[in-house]
Amino acid sequence: MFGIFSKKTRRDAHTHRSDQPADSKQTADQRESGAQAATNGSTTPTDTSAAPGNDAHPDSQAALICPASPDSGADAVIGEPARPTPIQPLAADTTTAPPPAPTQPPTTVSQADSAAARDHTRSGFGLGALARGLGALFARKPRLDETLFDDIETALLTADVGIDASSTLIAGLRKRHDRGEFTDGDGLLRALRDELLALLNPVARPLVIDPSAAPFVILTIGINGAGKTTTIGKLAHRFKRQGYHPMLAAGDTFRAAAVAQLKTWGERNGIAVVAQTDGADPAAVTFDALKSAKARGNDILIADTAGRLHTQAGLMAELAKVGRVLGKLDPRAPHEVLMVLDGSIGQNAINQVREFNRAIPITGLVITKLDGTAKGGVLLALARQFAIPIRFVGMGEKLDDLIEFEPRAFVDALLPAALGGSP
């Protein structure tokens, strides 16, 4: 699906570089000034493959894959120079890669969309282990005593809420009981729902795109199998539907099919993808993508990264390097570090967030696969442990199944207001 220029065409497309000196050696000051020029929006030729500090790969060969023009019959790849010519900033090409066309300002999520998201969360959530556990507990019509509180704590732990969050919730229930706020099972259930909401409401902060960033850089991180690349595709679909002009960076160069998978998402959504060959330096890919997004006027750049275990120190250091290299073009980038977590892994999510957060500060979470066997309590554990905003939850495989996190809908799904067995 992606057409590629012949070698001759690529040489013709880059004839404006023929007057460069043959000596490709640059001093650190020259590289520094090149990066600064890019930050200021200049199109002065610079060496994007060797950012200041030599964090980027010296053999960067990024290719910008754009949707096909109506007359071309194929997609176009630009920005793929022959060695040893240094890569230049990608200028807008009105023939094969036009900049985003002006449209109406990006839309915000309407009240109707929010209501639909709440309904989707309530209907799509998987097991409801906490609801079943407490339903069975209340079916025995227990007395409101310490034994009941202990049984509730056990039910919370079984639902992956974790020791810290469970202890906090039970302590809140005991205080309410001591103040006489409830005297029966229904009152206790209402109090528990209130405690759950009190724990989740502070982390329910939607992702807000800062228009002054231009482009707003979202760096997605996480382990293999969490759903990063799929989440990127769904985010791109969401942003484009809201009126933004996103670009994707195929920074997962280690997994064999990752680049091809992201290109497919880009083709499906009509979005440009910056990619290199398998095994390329992820920092170089994201660096080139940010330069391209600046030149083309994209307002959002979503960068994929290689999946890695939180115990792999070398790969975690590589992740930190990606953040440093982005900062050379935009001191505030990445503007959002979005960690994607598999909602079915339980308390292991705590260790993952802790270790990734040491490598690069996490600013938002996406919890996926909550429509399957996930117990859901891990969201409470994460909220208690880290207080990192939960931006989105994944409720299925469809494009629209990535929805903003809404605490009340989540609590309704996790612990319905009316349990069949409550007295």
GROMACS .gro file of C-alpha atoms in nm:
model
  423
    1MET     CA    1   0.000   0.000   0.000
    2PHE     CA    2   0.293   0.232   0.039
    3GLY     CA    3   0.468   0.345  -0.279
    4ILE     CA    4   0.842   0.413  -0.261
    5PHE     CA    5   1.038   0.652  -0.477
    6SER     CA    6   1.316   0.510  -0.690
    7LYS     CA    7   1.673   0.600  -0.605
    8LYS     CA    8   1.680   0.849  -0.892
    9THR     CA    9   1.358   1.016  -0.772
   10ARG     CA   10   1.496   1.044  -0.420
   11ARG     CA   11   1.812   1.205  -0.555
   12ASP     CA   12   1.602   1.450  -0.754
   13ALA     CA   13   1.385   1.524  -0.451
   14HIS     CA   14   1.694   1.626  -0.254
   15THR     CA   15   1.893   1.820  -0.514
   16HIS     CA   16   1.862   2.125  -0.289
   17ARG     CA   17   2.122   1.958  -0.064
   18SER     CA   18   2.389   1.931  -0.334
   19ASP     CA   19   2.562   2.249  -0.224
   20GLN     CA   20   2.637   2.111   0.123
   21PRO     CA   21   3.002   2.067   0.215
   22ALA     CA   22   3.136   1.719   0.160
   23ASP     CA   23   3.282   1.719   0.507
   24SER     CA   24   2.995   1.599   0.727
   25LYS     CA   25   3.183   1.659   1.054
   26GLN     CA   26   3.020   1.917   1.282
   27THR     CA   27   3.125   2.067   1.606
   28ALA     CA   28   2.907   2.041   1.915
   29ASP     CA   29   2.828   2.413   1.882
   30GLN     CA   30   2.708   2.365   1.525
   31ARG     CA   31   2.481   2.078   1.626
   32GLU     CA   32   2.352   2.281   1.918
   33SER     CA   33   2.267   2.574   1.692
   34GLY     CA   34   2.095   2.338   1.448
   35ALA     CA   35   1.870   2.201   1.720
   36GLN     CA   36   1.795   2.553   1.840
   37ALA     CA   37   1.702   2.660   1.487
   38ALA     CA   38   1.459   2.372   1.464
   39THR     CA   39   1.306   2.476   1.795
   40ASN     CA   40   1.245   2.823   1.659
   41GLY     CA   41   1.071   2.682   1.353
   42SER     CA   42   1.359   2.747   1.112
   43THR     CA   43   1.408   2.532   0.806
   44THR     CA   44   1.782   2.587   0.796
   45PRO     CA   45   1.948   2.256   0.707
   46THR     CA   46   2.063   2.073   1.018
   47ASP     CA   47   2.178   1.725   1.103
   48THR     CA   48   1.879   1.557   1.267
   49SER     CA   49   2.065   1.234   1.305
   50ALA     CA   50   2.309   1.373   1.558
   51ALA     CA   51   2.127   1.588   1.811
   52PRO     CA   52   2.330   1.772   2.072
   53GLY     CA   53   2.488   1.526   2.308
   54ASN     CA   54   2.484   1.252   2.043
   55ASP     CA   55   2.168   1.098   2.189
   56ALA     CA   56   2.017   1.039   1.844
   57HIS     CA   57   2.144   0.768   1.616
   58PRO     CA   58   2.411   0.891   1.371
   59ASP     CA   59   2.261   0.697   1.080
   60SER     CA   60   1.903   0.819   1.111
   61GLN     CA   61   1.708   0.734   0.795
   62ALA     CA   62   1.351   0.831   0.878
   63ALA     CA   63   1.079   0.800   0.617
   64LEU     CA   64   0.756   0.998   0.636
   65ILE     CA   65   0.471   0.786   0.504
   66CYS     CA   66   0.177   0.998   0.398
   67PRO     CA   67  -0.170   0.922   0.262
   68ALA     CA   68  -0.174   0.905  -0.115
   69SER     CA   69  -0.261   1.213  -0.318
   70PRO     CA   70  -0.565   1.175  -0.547
   71ASP     CA   71  -0.351   1.169  -0.863
   72SER     CA   72  -0.066   0.951  -0.747
   73GLY     CA   73  -0.242   0.618  -0.714
   74ALA     CA   74  -0.008   0.527  -0.426
   75ASP     CA   75   0.125   0.652  -0.100
   76ALA     CA   76   0.446   0.851  -0.095
   77VAL     CA   77   0.760   0.825   0.111
   78ILE     CA   78   0.965   1.137   0.154
   79GLY     CA   79   1.258   1.230   0.370
   80GLU     CA   80   1.460   0.912   0.290
   81PRO     CA   81   1.799   1.044   0.170
   82ALA     CA   82   2.084   0.831   0.049
   83ARG     CA   83   2.385   0.812   0.275
   84PRO     CA   84   2.598   0.997   0.372
   85THR     CA   85   2.393   1.315   0.319
   86PRO     CA   86   2.252   1.434   0.654
   87ILE     CA   87   1.874   1.440   0.683
   88GLN     CA   88   1.720   1.786   0.649
   89PRO     CA   89   1.403   1.917   0.810
   90LEU     CA   90   1.104   1.796   0.609
   91ALA     CA   91   0.940   2.092   0.439
   92ALA     CA   92   0.577   2.080   0.337
   93ASP     CA   93   0.531   1.917  -0.005
   94THR     CA   94   0.208   2.030  -0.166
   95THR     CA   95   0.218   1.748  -0.421
   96THR     CA   96   0.271   1.433  -0.218
   97ALA     CA   97   0.252   1.540   0.145
   98PRO     CA   98   0.044   1.856   0.191
   99PRO     CA   99   0.020   2.006   0.537
  100PRO     CA  100  -0.309   1.955   0.719
  101ALA     CA  101  -0.589   2.153   0.563
  102PRO     CA  102  -0.750   2.422   0.781
  103THR     CA  103  -1.061   2.300   0.953
  104GLN     CA  104  -1.285   2.403   1.236
  105PRO     CA  105  -1.121   2.425   1.582
  106PRO     CA  106  -1.093   2.093   1.765
  107THR     CA  107  -1.412   1.993   1.937
  108THR     CA  108  -1.453   1.908   2.302
  109VAL     CA  109  -1.633   1.604   2.440
  110SER     CA  110  -2.003   1.679   2.453
  111GLN     CA  111  -2.239   1.590   2.736
  112ALA     CA  112  -2.396   1.331   2.506
  113ASP     CA  113  -2.055   1.174   2.443
  114SER     CA  114  -1.986   1.169   2.817
  115ALA     CA  115  -2.320   1.000   2.883
  116ALA     CA  116  -2.246   0.744   2.613
  117ALA     CA  117  -1.906   0.677   2.771
  118ARG     CA  118  -2.069   0.617   3.110
  119ASP     CA  119  -2.318   0.374   2.961
  120HIS     CA  120  -2.039   0.200   2.771
  121THR     CA  121  -1.838   0.157   3.091
  122ARG     CA  122  -2.132   0.019   3.285
  123SER     CA  123  -2.230  -0.230   3.015
  124GLY     CA  124  -1.881  -0.326   2.897
  125PHE     CA  125  -1.698  -0.403   3.219
  126GLY     CA  126  -1.604  -0.767   3.258
  127LEU     CA  127  -1.644  -0.983   3.566
  128GLY     CA  128  -1.752  -0.753   3.847
  129ALA     CA  129  -1.572  -0.976   4.099
  130LEU     CA  130  -1.623  -0.726   4.380
  131ALA     CA  131  -1.999  -0.709   4.318
  132ARG     CA  132  -2.025  -1.090   4.321
  133GLY     CA  133  -1.816  -1.122   4.634
  134LEU     CA  134  -2.012  -0.863   4.828
  135GLY     CA  135  -2.342  -0.990   4.690
  136ALA     CA  136  -2.267  -1.333   4.831
  137LEU     CA  137  -2.159  -1.172   5.157
  138PHE     CA  138  -2.479  -0.971   5.201
  139ALA     CA  139  -2.693  -1.269   5.102
  140ARG     CA  140  -2.614  -1.412   5.448
  141LYS     CA  141  -2.766  -1.101   5.608
  142PRO     CA  142  -2.463  -1.049   5.831
  143ARG     CA  143  -2.448  -0.828   6.137
  144LEU     CA  144  -2.262  -0.497   6.112
  145ASP     CA  145  -1.960  -0.591   6.318
  146GLU     CA  146  -1.583  -0.634   6.286
  147THR     CA  147  -1.624  -0.973   6.121
  148LEU     CA  148  -1.825  -0.810   5.841
  149PHE     CA  149  -1.557  -0.544   5.789
  150ASP     CA  150  -1.293  -0.816   5.771
  151ASP     CA  151  -1.501  -1.006   5.513
  152ILE     CA  152  -1.541  -0.689   5.304
  153GLU     CA  153  -1.165  -0.633   5.315
  154THR     CA  154  -1.112  -0.989   5.191
  155ALA     CA  155  -1.353  -0.926   4.903
  156LEU     CA  156  -1.161  -0.611   4.812
  157LEU     CA  157  -0.831  -0.794   4.813
  158THR     CA  158  -0.977  -1.070   4.594
  159ALA     CA  159  -1.081  -0.803   4.341
  160ASP     CA  160  -0.717  -0.680   4.309
  161VAL     CA  161  -0.776  -0.362   4.509
  162GLY     CA  162  -0.454  -0.422   4.702
  163ILE     CA  163  -0.363  -0.402   5.069
  164ASP     CA  164  -0.303  -0.026   5.089
  165ALA     CA  165  -0.622   0.078   4.912
  166SER     CA  166  -0.830  -0.189   5.090
  167SER     CA  167  -0.708  -0.073   5.431
  168THR     CA  168  -0.792   0.287   5.342
  169LEU     CA  169  -1.143   0.194   5.232
  170ILE     CA  170  -1.215  -0.018   5.540
  171ALA     CA  171  -1.083   0.258   5.771
  172GLY     CA  172  -1.325   0.501   5.605
  173LEU     CA  173  -1.616   0.260   5.653
  174ARG     CA  174  -1.533   0.210   6.020
  175LYS     CA  175  -1.530   0.586   6.080
  176ARG     CA  176  -1.867   0.626   5.909
  177HIS     CA  177  -2.011   0.339   6.115
  178ASP     CA  178  -1.877   0.486   6.436
  179ARG     CA  179  -2.044   0.818   6.348
  180GLY     CA  180  -2.374   0.635   6.294
  181GLU     CA  181  -2.395   0.711   5.920
  182PHE     CA  182  -2.538   0.367   5.842
  183THR     CA  183  -2.711   0.095   6.040
  184ASP     CA  184  -2.785  -0.174   5.782
  185GLY     CA  185  -2.641  -0.345   5.474
  186ASP     CA  186  -2.790  -0.097   5.226
  187GLY     CA  187  -2.638   0.193   5.415
  188LEU     CA  188  -2.302   0.018   5.430
  189LEU     CA  189  -2.316  -0.042   5.053
  190ARG     CA  190  -2.385   0.327   4.989
  191ALA     CA  191  -2.099   0.423   5.219
  192LEU     CA  192  -1.861   0.186   5.041
  193ARG     CA  193  -1.957   0.332   4.702
  194ASP     CA  194  -1.889   0.680   4.841
  195GLU     CA  195  -1.546   0.569   4.960
  196LEU     CA  196  -1.466   0.422   4.619
  197LEU     CA  197  -1.563   0.747   4.449
  198ALA     CA  198  -1.357   0.949   4.696
  199LEU     CA  199  -1.054   0.740   4.598
  200LEU     CA  200  -1.111   0.761   4.222
  201ASN     CA  201  -1.239   1.114   4.166
  202PRO     CA  202  -0.898   1.283   4.213
  203VAL     CA  203  -0.742   1.077   3.931
  204ALA     CA  204  -1.027   1.128   3.684
  205ARG     CA  205  -0.856   1.404   3.486
  206PRO     CA  206  -0.910   1.391   3.109
  207LEU     CA  207  -0.619   1.450   2.873
  208VAL     CA  208  -0.619   1.816   2.763
  209ILE     CA  209  -0.428   1.908   2.446
  210ASP     CA  210  -0.234   2.231   2.492
  211PRO     CA  211  -0.275   2.423   2.164
  212SER     CA  212   0.037   2.629   2.236
  213ALA     CA  213   0.256   2.316   2.216
  214ALA     CA  214   0.205   2.260   1.841
  215PRO     CA  215   0.274   1.974   1.821
  216PHE     CA  216   0.157   1.831   2.151
  217VAL     CA  217   0.381   1.524   2.196
  218ILE     CA  218   0.234   1.208   2.352
  219LEU     CA  219   0.491   0.940   2.433
  220THR     CA  220   0.329   0.600   2.493
  221ILE     CA  221   0.510   0.348   2.711
  222GLY     CA  222   0.446   0.006   2.864
  223ILE     CA  223   0.539  -0.360   2.848
  224ASN     CA  224   0.482  -0.595   2.554
  225GLY     CA  225   0.123  -0.705   2.518
  226ALA     CA  226  -0.034  -0.418   2.711
  227GLY     CA  227  -0.190  -0.277   2.395
  228LYS     CA  228   0.026   0.031   2.324
  229THR     CA  229   0.011   0.025   1.944
  230THR     CA  230  -0.363  -0.046   1.938
  231THR     CA  231  -0.419   0.233   2.188
  232ILE     CA  232  -0.222   0.471   1.965
  233GLY     CA  233  -0.445   0.382   1.670
  234LYS     CA  234  -0.758   0.444   1.875
  235LEU     CA  235  -0.622   0.772   2.010
  236ALA     CA  236  -0.537   0.889   1.658
  237HIS     CA  237  -0.890   0.806   1.546
  238ARG     CA  238  -1.033   0.992   1.843
  239PHE     CA  239  -0.821   1.303   1.791
  240LYS     CA  240  -0.889   1.320   1.418
  241ARG     CA  241  -1.261   1.290   1.482
  242GLN     CA  242  -1.230   1.586   1.721
  243GLY     CA  243  -1.071   1.799   1.449
  244TYR     CA  244  -0.701   1.758   1.528
  245HIS     CA  245  -0.428   1.668   1.278
  246PRO     CA  246  -0.215   1.400   1.445
  247MET     CA  247   0.103   1.234   1.321
  248LEU     CA  248   0.237   0.897   1.437
  249ALA     CA  249   0.599   0.798   1.510
  250ALA     CA  250   0.685   0.428   1.482
  251GLY     CA  251   0.932   0.420   1.771
  252ASP     CA  252   0.887   0.049   1.847
  253THR     CA  253   1.167  -0.066   1.618
  254PHE     CA  254   1.241  -0.388   1.810
  255ARG     CA  255   0.918  -0.584   1.769
  256ALA     CA  256   0.906  -0.733   1.420
  257ALA     CA  257   0.551  -0.632   1.327
  258ALA     CA  258   0.521  -0.307   1.525
  259VAL     CA  259   0.617  -0.067   1.246
  260ALA     CA  260   0.389  -0.240   0.995
  261GLN     CA  261   0.106  -0.241   1.250
  262LEU     CA  262   0.138   0.134   1.312
  263LYS     CA  263   0.151   0.202   0.936
  264THR     CA  264  -0.175   0.010   0.905
  265TRP     CA  265  -0.333   0.226   1.173
  266GLY     CA  266  -0.206   0.536   0.993
  267GLU     CA  267  -0.351   0.418   0.661
  268ARG     CA  268  -0.682   0.331   0.824
  269ASN     CA  269  -0.712   0.678   0.978
  270GLY     CA  270  -0.553   0.874   0.691
  271ILE     CA  271  -0.264   0.987   0.914
  272ALA     CA  272   0.105   1.029   0.828
  273VAL     CA  273   0.352   0.792   0.997
  274VAL     CA  274   0.726   0.853   1.045
  275ALA     CA  275   0.909   0.521   1.041
  276GLN     CA  276   1.249   0.359   0.991
  277THR     CA  277   1.362   0.003   0.941
  278ASP     CA  278   1.344  -0.258   1.216
  279GLY     CA  279   1.620  -0.219   1.471
  280ALA     CA  280   1.667   0.155   1.420
  281ASP     CA  281   1.732   0.385   1.715
  282PRO     CA  282   1.391   0.478   1.868
  283ALA     CA  283   1.528   0.814   1.984
  284ALA     CA  284   1.624   0.902   1.625
  285VAL     CA  285   1.278   0.806   1.497
  286THR     CA  286   1.096   1.025   1.750
  287PHE     CA  287   1.341   1.312   1.697
  288ASP     CA  288   1.284   1.306   1.320
  289ALA     CA  289   0.908   1.273   1.371
  290LEU     CA  290   0.896   1.581   1.591
  291LYS     CA  291   1.092   1.783   1.334
  292SER     CA  292   0.856   1.665   1.062
  293ALA     CA  293   0.544   1.743   1.267
  294LYS     CA  294   0.673   2.095   1.332
  295ALA     CA  295   0.746   2.151   0.963
  296ARG     CA  296   0.408   2.016   0.847
  297GLY     CA  297   0.199   2.194   1.108
  298ASN     CA  298   0.058   1.888   1.285
  299ASP     CA  299  -0.088   1.973   1.624
  300ILE     CA  300  -0.040   1.627   1.786
  301LEU     CA  301   0.244   1.375   1.762
  302ILE     CA  302   0.185   1.030   1.913
  303ALA     CA  303   0.506   0.828   1.950
  304ASP     CA  304   0.517   0.453   1.998
  305THR     CA  305   0.800   0.293   2.198
  306ALA     CA  306   0.930  -0.059   2.227
  307GLY     CA  307   0.763  -0.278   2.485
  308ARG     CA  308   0.997  -0.369   2.767
  309LEU     CA  309   0.987  -0.533   3.106
  310HIS     CA  310   1.035  -0.298   3.397
  311THR     CA  311   1.324  -0.522   3.510
  312GLN     CA  312   1.531  -0.455   3.194
  313ALA     CA  313   1.760  -0.173   3.304
  314GLY     CA  314   1.918  -0.118   2.962
  315LEU     CA  315   1.586  -0.077   2.784
  316MET     CA  316   1.453   0.148   3.059
  317ALA     CA  317   1.758   0.371   3.010
  318GLU     CA  318   1.680   0.377   2.636
  319LEU     CA  319   1.332   0.503   2.721
  320ALA     CA  320   1.477   0.789   2.924
  321LYS     CA  321   1.699   0.872   2.626
  322VAL     CA  322   1.394   0.916   2.402
  323GLY     CA  323   1.261   1.176   2.644
  324ARG     CA  324   1.594   1.362   2.649
  325VAL     CA  325   1.620   1.370   2.270
  326LEU     CA  326   1.267   1.510   2.232
  327GLY     CA  327   1.361   1.780   2.482
  328LYS     CA  328   1.633   1.904   2.247
  329LEU     CA  329   1.372   2.026   1.999
  330ASP     CA  330   1.109   2.127   2.254
  331PRO     CA  331   1.213   2.170   2.618
  332ARG     CA  332   0.859   2.079   2.729
  333ALA     CA  333   0.838   1.761   2.521
  334PRO     CA  334   0.708   1.504   2.573
  335HIS     CA  335   0.402   1.692   2.697
  336GLU     CA  336   0.228   1.370   2.800
  337VAL     CA  337   0.389   1.040   2.896
  338LEU     CA  338   0.104   0.794   2.867
  339MET     CA  339   0.157   0.451   3.018
  340VAL     CA  340  -0.063   0.171   2.886
  341LEU     CA  341  -0.142  -0.105   3.136
  342ASP     CA  342  -0.317  -0.437   3.090
  343GLY     CA  343  -0.608  -0.430   3.336
  344SER     CA  344  -0.598  -0.807   3.383
  345ILE     CA  345  -0.247  -0.827   3.536
  346GLY     CA  346  -0.357  -0.729   3.886
  347GLN     CA  347  -0.106  -0.604   4.140
  348ASN     CA  348   0.188  -0.645   3.900
  349ALA     CA  349   0.071  -0.315   3.753
  350ILE     CA  350   0.195  -0.142   4.068
  351ASN     CA  351   0.553  -0.261   4.012
  352GLN     CA  352   0.539  -0.166   3.645
  353VAL     CA  353   0.426   0.190   3.712
  354ARG     CA  354   0.683   0.234   3.988
  355GLU     CA  355   0.977   0.129   3.769
  356PHE     CA  356   0.868   0.309   3.453
  357ASN     CA  357   0.806   0.623   3.655
  358ARG     CA  358   1.169   0.614   3.768
  359ALA     CA  359   1.290   0.609   3.408
  360ILE     CA  360   1.059   0.883   3.280
  361PRO     CA  361   0.788   1.064   3.480
  362ILE     CA  362   0.443   0.930   3.391
  363THR     CA  363   0.169   1.191   3.348
  364GLY     CA  364  -0.125   0.969   3.253
  365LEU     CA  365  -0.249   0.609   3.247
  366VAL     CA  366  -0.456   0.402   3.006
  367ILE     CA  367  -0.602   0.080   3.148
  368THR     CA  368  -0.690  -0.167   2.873
  369LYS     CA  369  -0.877  -0.499   2.848
  370LEU     CA  370  -1.133  -0.417   3.115
  371ASP     CA  371  -1.400  -0.594   2.911
  372GLY     CA  372  -1.253  -0.940   2.964
  373THR     CA  373  -1.128  -1.117   3.275
  374ALA     CA  374  -1.002  -0.804   3.451
  375LYS     CA  375  -1.128  -0.763   3.806
  376GLY     CA  376  -1.089  -0.387   3.788
  377GLY     CA  377  -0.976  -0.331   4.144
  378VAL     CA  378  -0.624  -0.246   4.024
  379LEU     CA  379  -0.750   0.102   3.927
  380LEU     CA  380  -0.820   0.166   4.295
  381ALA     CA  381  -0.477   0.040   4.390
  382LEU     CA  382  -0.310   0.267   4.132
  383ALA     CA  383  -0.514   0.567   4.244
  384ARG     CA  384  -0.415   0.512   4.607
  385GLN     CA  385  -0.049   0.437   4.537
  386PHE     CA  386   0.044   0.698   4.275
  387ALA     CA  387  -0.245   0.944   4.219
  388ILE     CA  388  -0.147   0.954   3.848
  389PRO     CA  389  -0.441   1.066   3.628
  390ILE     CA  390  -0.628   0.782   3.460
  391ARG     CA  391  -0.698   0.925   3.115
  392PHE     CA  392  -0.871   0.638   2.935
  393VAL     CA  393  -0.998   0.284   2.981
  394GLY     CA  394  -1.020   0.020   2.709
  395MET     CA  395  -1.353  -0.161   2.695
  396GLY     CA  396  -1.318  -0.363   2.374
  397GLU     CA  397  -1.159  -0.403   2.032
  398LYS     CA  398  -1.356  -0.144   1.835
  399LEU     CA  399  -1.216   0.201   1.752
  400ASP     CA  400  -1.463   0.371   1.985
  401ASP     CA  401  -1.397   0.131   2.274
  402LEU     CA  402  -1.127   0.357   2.419
  403ILE     CA  403  -1.319   0.598   2.641
  404GLU     CA  404  -1.240   0.863   2.897
  405PHE     CA  405  -1.232   0.735   3.253
  406GLU     CA  406  -1.553   0.821   3.439
  407PRO     CA  407  -1.541   0.722   3.810
  408ARG     CA  408  -1.914   0.697   3.878
  409ALA     CA  409  -1.974   0.473   3.579
  410PHE     CA  410  -1.678   0.259   3.681
  411VAL     CA  411  -1.807   0.225   4.038
  412ASP     CA  412  -2.153   0.139   3.902
  413ALA     CA  413  -1.994  -0.144   3.705
  414LEU     CA  414  -1.760  -0.254   3.983
  415LEU     CA  415  -2.014  -0.234   4.265
  416PRO     CA  416  -2.378  -0.175   4.157
  417ALA     CA  417  -2.591   0.040   4.385
  418ALA     CA  418  -2.833  -0.250   4.439
  419LEU     CA  419  -2.683  -0.592   4.511
  420GLY     CA  420  -2.922  -0.880   4.481
  421GLY     CA  421  -2.825  -1.020   4.814
  422SER     CA  422  -2.817  -0.701   5.020
  423PRO     CA  423  -3.069  -0.679   5.304
   0.00000   0.00000   0.00000
